[in-house]
């Protein structure tokens, strides 16, 4: 399935209070996202707490998403590792259960050189015949994927795009204007805070955390070029996204979904459950944002009885 233009939800992994995966709720969330118009989902990524999933859980989640989507949405499996061999194994498993693409994070902790990154990603692409999206997130992994390395990798068969989360957008700006990038190579923003600016620069879309809570609203923000205008609407959007990332992802979004009645209060250590206030505030702001564009009834997560909004 072709990679989508616009909003791709980096979906959470619902868990029971004891940390066990809540597969029924996961199925419901995937179905809900697709029903509201999302056409791309990243499963078992950063937002899905991939670093605390075992291989069996990882593959089970990807397989469930594929079965539910049935071609209606592109399923992108988080399949990266700081071990090239492990990344190949995870990517092969993702392909075997039907994933449309694999998201490959820059190797963390061991700090490879740019040449090392090139050979790491190329080895995965040559080992597994599946579309690959590179994932540049230096704030988490400690190593930056430079634009010239990305441009070089864009010519490797199977490497079709990159998700870039650098808040300055400087790397994205350079990449989108480099002559050495293969034509058709897709660039996605990985930061809700800067995604509108990224799309205006020419990015293909956004891999979004906020769309877990309000998918239809986020789709509208990114489909309407004037959505991030002035006044109350812009203020609410800014307030929502700032609170969404006031703590490490996915703690705020999971708490907000719990307050919306969509998740149990499960998260795996070393992440912890937040106090009551952040999630309730996120839900309240999301509902007010929806109402500001005339969509108070767009989704269950924006109809929260008892919220003082």
Coordinates of C-alpha atoms in Angstrom, one line a residue:
X1 CA 0.0 0.0 0.0
X2 CA 1.3 3.4 -0.9
X3 CA 2.5 5.7 1.9
X4 CA -0.1 8.3 2.8
X5 CA 0.0 12.0 2.5
X6 CA -1.1 13.9 5.6
X7 CA -1.6 12.6 9.1
X8 CA -0.2 9.3 10.3
X9 CA -1.0 8.4 13.9
X10 CA 1.8 7.0 16.1
X11 CA -0.6 4.9 18.0
X12 CA -0.3 4.1 21.7
X13 CA -0.1 0.6 23.1
X14 CA -3.0 0.2 25.6
X15 CA -2.1 -1.7 28.7
X16 CA -3.7 -3.1 31.8
X17 CA -2.8 -1.7 35.2
X18 CA -0.3 -4.5 35.6
X19 CA 1.4 -3.6 32.3
X20 CA 0.0 -6.5 30.2
X21 CA -1.1 -5.4 26.7
X22 CA -4.8 -4.7 26.4
X23 CA -5.3 -6.2 22.9
X24 CA -9.0 -5.6 22.8
X25 CA -8.6 -1.9 23.4
X26 CA -5.8 -1.8 20.8
X27 CA -8.2 -3.2 18.3
X28 CA -10.8 -0.7 19.2
X29 CA -8.4 2.2 18.8
X30 CA -7.1 1.1 15.5
X31 CA -10.7 0.7 14.2
X32 CA -11.6 4.1 15.5
X33 CA -8.7 5.8 13.9
X34 CA -9.5 4.3 10.5
X35 CA -13.2 5.1 10.8
X36 CA -12.4 8.8 11.5
X37 CA -10.3 9.0 8.3
X38 CA -6.7 8.3 9.4
X39 CA -5.0 6.4 6.6
X40 CA -1.7 5.6 8.2
X41 CA -0.7 4.1 11.6
X42 CA 2.7 3.6 13.2
X43 CA 2.5 0.6 15.4
X44 CA 5.1 -0.2 18.1
X45 CA 7.0 3.1 17.8
X46 CA 8.1 5.5 20.4
X47 CA 4.5 6.4 21.3
X48 CA 3.7 2.6 21.4
X49 CA 6.4 2.1 24.1
X50 CA 8.4 -0.2 21.7
X51 CA 11.5 -0.1 24.0
X52 CA 9.6 -2.2 26.6
X53 CA 7.9 -4.6 24.2
X54 CA 9.3 -8.1 23.7
X55 CA 9.5 -9.4 20.1
X56 CA 6.4 -11.5 20.5
X57 CA 4.3 -8.5 21.6
X58 CA 5.8 -6.4 18.9
X59 CA 4.8 -8.8 16.1
X60 CA 1.4 -9.5 17.7
X61 CA 0.5 -5.8 17.7
X62 CA 1.6 -5.3 14.1
X63 CA -0.3 -8.4 13.0
X64 CA -3.5 -7.2 14.7
X65 CA -3.3 -3.8 13.1
X66 CA -2.8 -5.3 9.7
X67 CA -5.9 -7.6 10.2
X68 CA -8.1 -4.7 11.3
X69 CA -6.9 -2.3 8.6
X70 CA -7.5 -4.8 5.7
X71 CA -5.9 -2.4 3.2
X72 CA -7.8 0.6 4.4
X73 CA -4.8 2.2 6.1
X74 CA -1.0 1.9 5.7
X75 CA 0.5 0.0 8.7
X76 CA 4.0 1.1 9.5
X77 CA 5.8 -1.2 12.0
X78 CA 8.4 0.3 14.3
X79 CA 11.2 -2.2 13.6
X80 CA 14.4 -0.4 14.5
X81 CA 17.2 -1.3 16.9
X82 CA 20.8 -0.3 17.8
X83 CA 21.7 -3.8 16.6
X84 CA 21.7 -4.2 12.8
X85 CA 20.9 -7.9 13.0
X86 CA 18.1 -7.4 15.4
X87 CA 16.6 -4.6 13.2
X88 CA 16.7 -7.0 10.3
X89 CA 14.9 -9.7 12.4
X90 CA 12.2 -7.3 13.5
X91 CA 11.7 -6.0 10.0
X92 CA 11.5 -9.5 8.6
X93 CA 8.8 -10.4 11.1
X94 CA 6.9 -7.2 10.3
X95 CA 6.9 -8.1 6.7
X96 CA 5.8 -11.6 7.4
X97 CA 2.7 -10.5 9.2
X98 CA 1.8 -8.0 6.4
X99 CA 3.1 -4.6 7.4
X100 CA 3.2 -2.1 4.6
X101 CA 6.4 -0.4 5.8
X102 CA 9.0 -0.4 8.6
X103 CA 10.1 2.6 10.6
X104 CA 13.8 2.4 11.3
X105 CA 15.1 4.6 14.1
X106 CA 18.7 5.8 14.2
X107 CA 20.6 3.4 16.4
X108 CA 20.7 4.6 19.9
X109 CA 23.4 4.5 22.6
X110 CA 26.3 3.2 20.5
X111 CA 26.7 6.4 18.5
X112 CA 27.7 5.2 15.0
X113 CA 29.3 7.5 12.5
X114 CA 27.4 8.8 9.5
X115 CA 29.0 6.1 7.4
X116 CA 28.0 3.6 10.0
X117 CA 24.4 4.8 9.8
X118 CA 24.5 4.5 6.0
X119 CA 25.6 0.9 6.1
X120 CA 23.2 0.0 8.9
X121 CA 20.1 1.2 7.0
X122 CA 21.4 -0.2 3.7
X123 CA 21.9 -3.6 5.3
X124 CA 18.3 -3.7 6.5
X125 CA 17.0 -2.6 3.1
X126 CA 19.0 -5.2 1.3
X127 CA 17.9 -8.0 3.7
X128 CA 14.2 -7.4 3.7
X129 CA 12.0 -6.4 0.7
X130 CA 9.7 -3.8 2.4
X131 CA 9.4 -0.1 2.2
X132 CA 11.5 1.6 4.9
X133 CA 11.1 5.0 6.5
X134 CA 14.2 6.4 8.4
X135 CA 13.6 8.0 11.8
X136 CA 15.8 10.9 12.8
X137 CA 15.2 11.7 16.5
X138 CA 18.5 12.9 18.0
X139 CA 16.9 14.2 21.2
X140 CA 16.2 10.5 22.1
X141 CA 19.0 8.5 20.5
X142 CA 22.0 10.8 20.9
X143 CA 23.0 10.7 17.2
X144 CA 21.8 12.8 14.3
X145 CA 21.1 11.5 10.8
X146 CA 22.6 14.3 8.7
X147 CA 20.7 15.5 5.6
X148 CA 23.5 14.4 3.3
X149 CA 23.4 10.9 4.7
X150 CA 19.6 10.8 4.2
X151 CA 20.1 12.0 0.7
X152 CA 22.6 9.2 0.1
X153 CA 20.2 6.7 1.6
X154 CA 17.3 7.9 -0.5
X155 CA 18.9 6.1 -3.5
X156 CA 19.0 2.8 -1.8
X157 CA 16.1 0.6 -3.1
X158 CA 13.4 0.2 -0.5
X159 CA 14.2 3.3 1.5
X160 CA 11.3 5.5 0.6
X161 CA 11.2 8.3 3.2
X162 CA 12.3 9.8 6.5
X163 CA 10.5 11.0 9.7
X164 CA 12.4 14.0 11.1
X165 CA 11.7 15.3 14.6
X166 CA 14.3 18.1 14.9
X167 CA 12.3 21.0 16.3
X168 CA 14.3 23.7 14.4
X169 CA 13.3 22.1 11.1
X170 CA 16.7 23.1 9.7
X171 CA 17.6 19.5 8.7
X172 CA 14.2 19.2 7.0
X173 CA 14.6 22.5 5.2
X174 CA 18.0 21.4 3.8
X175 CA 16.7 18.0 2.9
X176 CA 13.7 19.3 1.0
X177 CA 15.9 21.5 -1.0
X178 CA 18.9 19.3 -1.7
X179 CA 19.5 18.3 -5.3
X180 CA 20.9 14.9 -4.3
X181 CA 17.7 13.6 -2.9
X182 CA 15.9 11.0 -5.0
X183 CA 12.7 12.3 -6.6
X184 CA 9.6 10.9 -4.8
X185 CA 11.5 10.5 -1.5
X186 CA 9.0 11.3 1.2
X187 CA 9.7 13.6 4.2
X188 CA 7.5 13.5 7.3
X189 CA 7.5 15.7 10.3
X190 CA 7.7 13.8 13.5
X191 CA 6.8 16.7 15.8
X192 CA 3.2 17.9 16.2
X193 CA 4.5 21.3 17.4
X194 CA 6.2 22.1 14.1
X195 CA 4.3 19.9 11.7
X196 CA 2.2 22.7 10.1
X197 CA 5.4 24.7 9.3
X198 CA 7.0 21.5 8.0
X199 CA 4.1 20.9 5.6
X200 CA 4.4 24.4 4.3
X201 CA 8.0 23.7 3.6
X202 CA 7.0 20.8 1.5
X203 CA 6.9 17.8 3.9
X204 CA 4.6 14.9 2.9
X205 CA 2.8 14.9 6.2
X206 CA 3.1 14.3 10.0
X207 CA 3.5 11.3 12.2
X208 CA 1.3 12.6 15.0
X209 CA 0.9 11.9 18.7
X210 CA -2.0 14.3 19.1
X211 CA -4.1 12.4 16.6
X212 CA -4.5 9.6 19.2
X213 CA -6.8 11.9 21.1
X214 CA -8.5 13.8 18.3
X215 CA -7.8 12.2 14.9
X216 CA -10.5 14.1 12.9
X217 CA -9.5 17.4 14.3
X218 CA -5.8 16.8 13.5
X219 CA -6.7 15.7 10.0
X220 CA -8.5 19.0 9.6
X221 CA -5.6 21.0 10.9
X222 CA -3.3 19.5 8.3
X223 CA -5.8 19.5 5.4
X224 CA -6.8 23.1 5.8
X225 CA -3.9 25.5 5.0
X226 CA -5.4 28.2 7.2
X227 CA -6.1 25.9 10.2
X228 CA -3.3 27.3 12.2
X229 CA -4.5 30.8 11.9
X230 CA -4.8 33.5 14.5
X231 CA -7.0 34.1 17.5
X232 CA -8.6 31.6 19.9
X233 CA -8.3 28.6 17.5
X234 CA -4.5 29.1 17.2
X235 CA -4.2 29.7 21.0
X236 CA -6.0 26.4 21.8
X237 CA -4.0 24.4 19.3
X238 CA -0.7 25.8 20.8
X239 CA -1.9 25.1 24.3
X240 CA -3.0 21.5 23.5
X241 CA 0.4 20.6 21.8
X242 CA 2.5 22.2 24.5
X243 CA 0.7 20.2 27.2
X244 CA 1.0 17.1 25.1
X245 CA 4.7 17.2 25.3
X246 CA 5.2 18.8 28.8
X247 CA 6.3 15.3 29.9
X248 CA 8.1 12.5 27.9
X249 CA 5.9 10.9 25.3
X250 CA 3.7 8.8 25.7
X251 CA 2.9 9.7 29.3
X252 CA 0.6 12.7 28.6
X253 CA -1.3 11.2 25.7
X254 CA -1.9 7.9 27.6
X255 CA -3.2 9.8 30.6
X256 CA -5.5 12.0 28.3
X257 CA -6.9 8.9 26.6
X258 CA -7.5 7.4 30.1
X259 CA -9.4 10.5 31.1
X260 CA -11.4 10.2 27.9
X261 CA -12.5 6.7 28.9
X262 CA -10.6 5.1 26.2
X263 CA -7.7 3.4 28.0
X264 CA -6.9 1.7 31.3
X265 CA -4.2 3.3 33.5
X266 CA -1.4 1.0 32.2
X267 CA 2.1 2.1 31.4
X268 CA 5.4 0.2 31.6
X269 CA 8.2 1.3 33.9
X270 CA 10.4 3.2 33.9
X271 CA 7.6 5.4 32.6
X272 CA 5.1 6.4 35.3
X273 CA 1.4 7.3 35.4
X274 CA 0.9 11.1 35.7
X275 CA -1.3 12.9 38.2
X276 CA -4.9 13.7 37.3
X277 CA -4.4 17.3 36.0
X278 CA -2.4 16.8 32.7
X279 CA -4.8 14.4 31.1
X280 CA -7.9 16.3 32.1
X281 CA -6.5 19.5 30.8
X282 CA -5.6 17.9 27.4
X283 CA -9.1 16.5 27.0
X284 CA -10.6 19.9 27.9
X285 CA -8.5 21.8 25.4
X286 CA -9.1 19.2 22.7
X287 CA -12.8 19.6 23.1
X288 CA -12.6 23.4 23.0
X289 CA -10.4 23.2 19.9
X290 CA -13.0 21.0 18.2
X291 CA -15.8 23.3 19.2
X292 CA -13.8 26.3 17.9
X293 CA -14.1 24.8 14.4
X294 CA -17.6 23.5 14.8
X295 CA -16.9 19.9 15.6
X296 CA -18.0 19.4 19.2
X297 CA -19.5 16.0 18.3
X298 CA -16.7 14.7 16.1
X299 CA -15.5 11.8 18.3
X300 CA -16.0 10.1 21.7
X301 CA -12.8 11.5 23.0
X302 CA -14.1 15.0 22.6
X303 CA -17.4 14.3 24.3
X304 CA -16.3 14.0 27.9
X305 CA -19.1 14.3 30.5
X306 CA -18.3 16.3 33.6
X307 CA -15.4 18.3 32.1
X308 CA -15.6 22.0 32.9
X309 CA -14.8 23.4 29.5

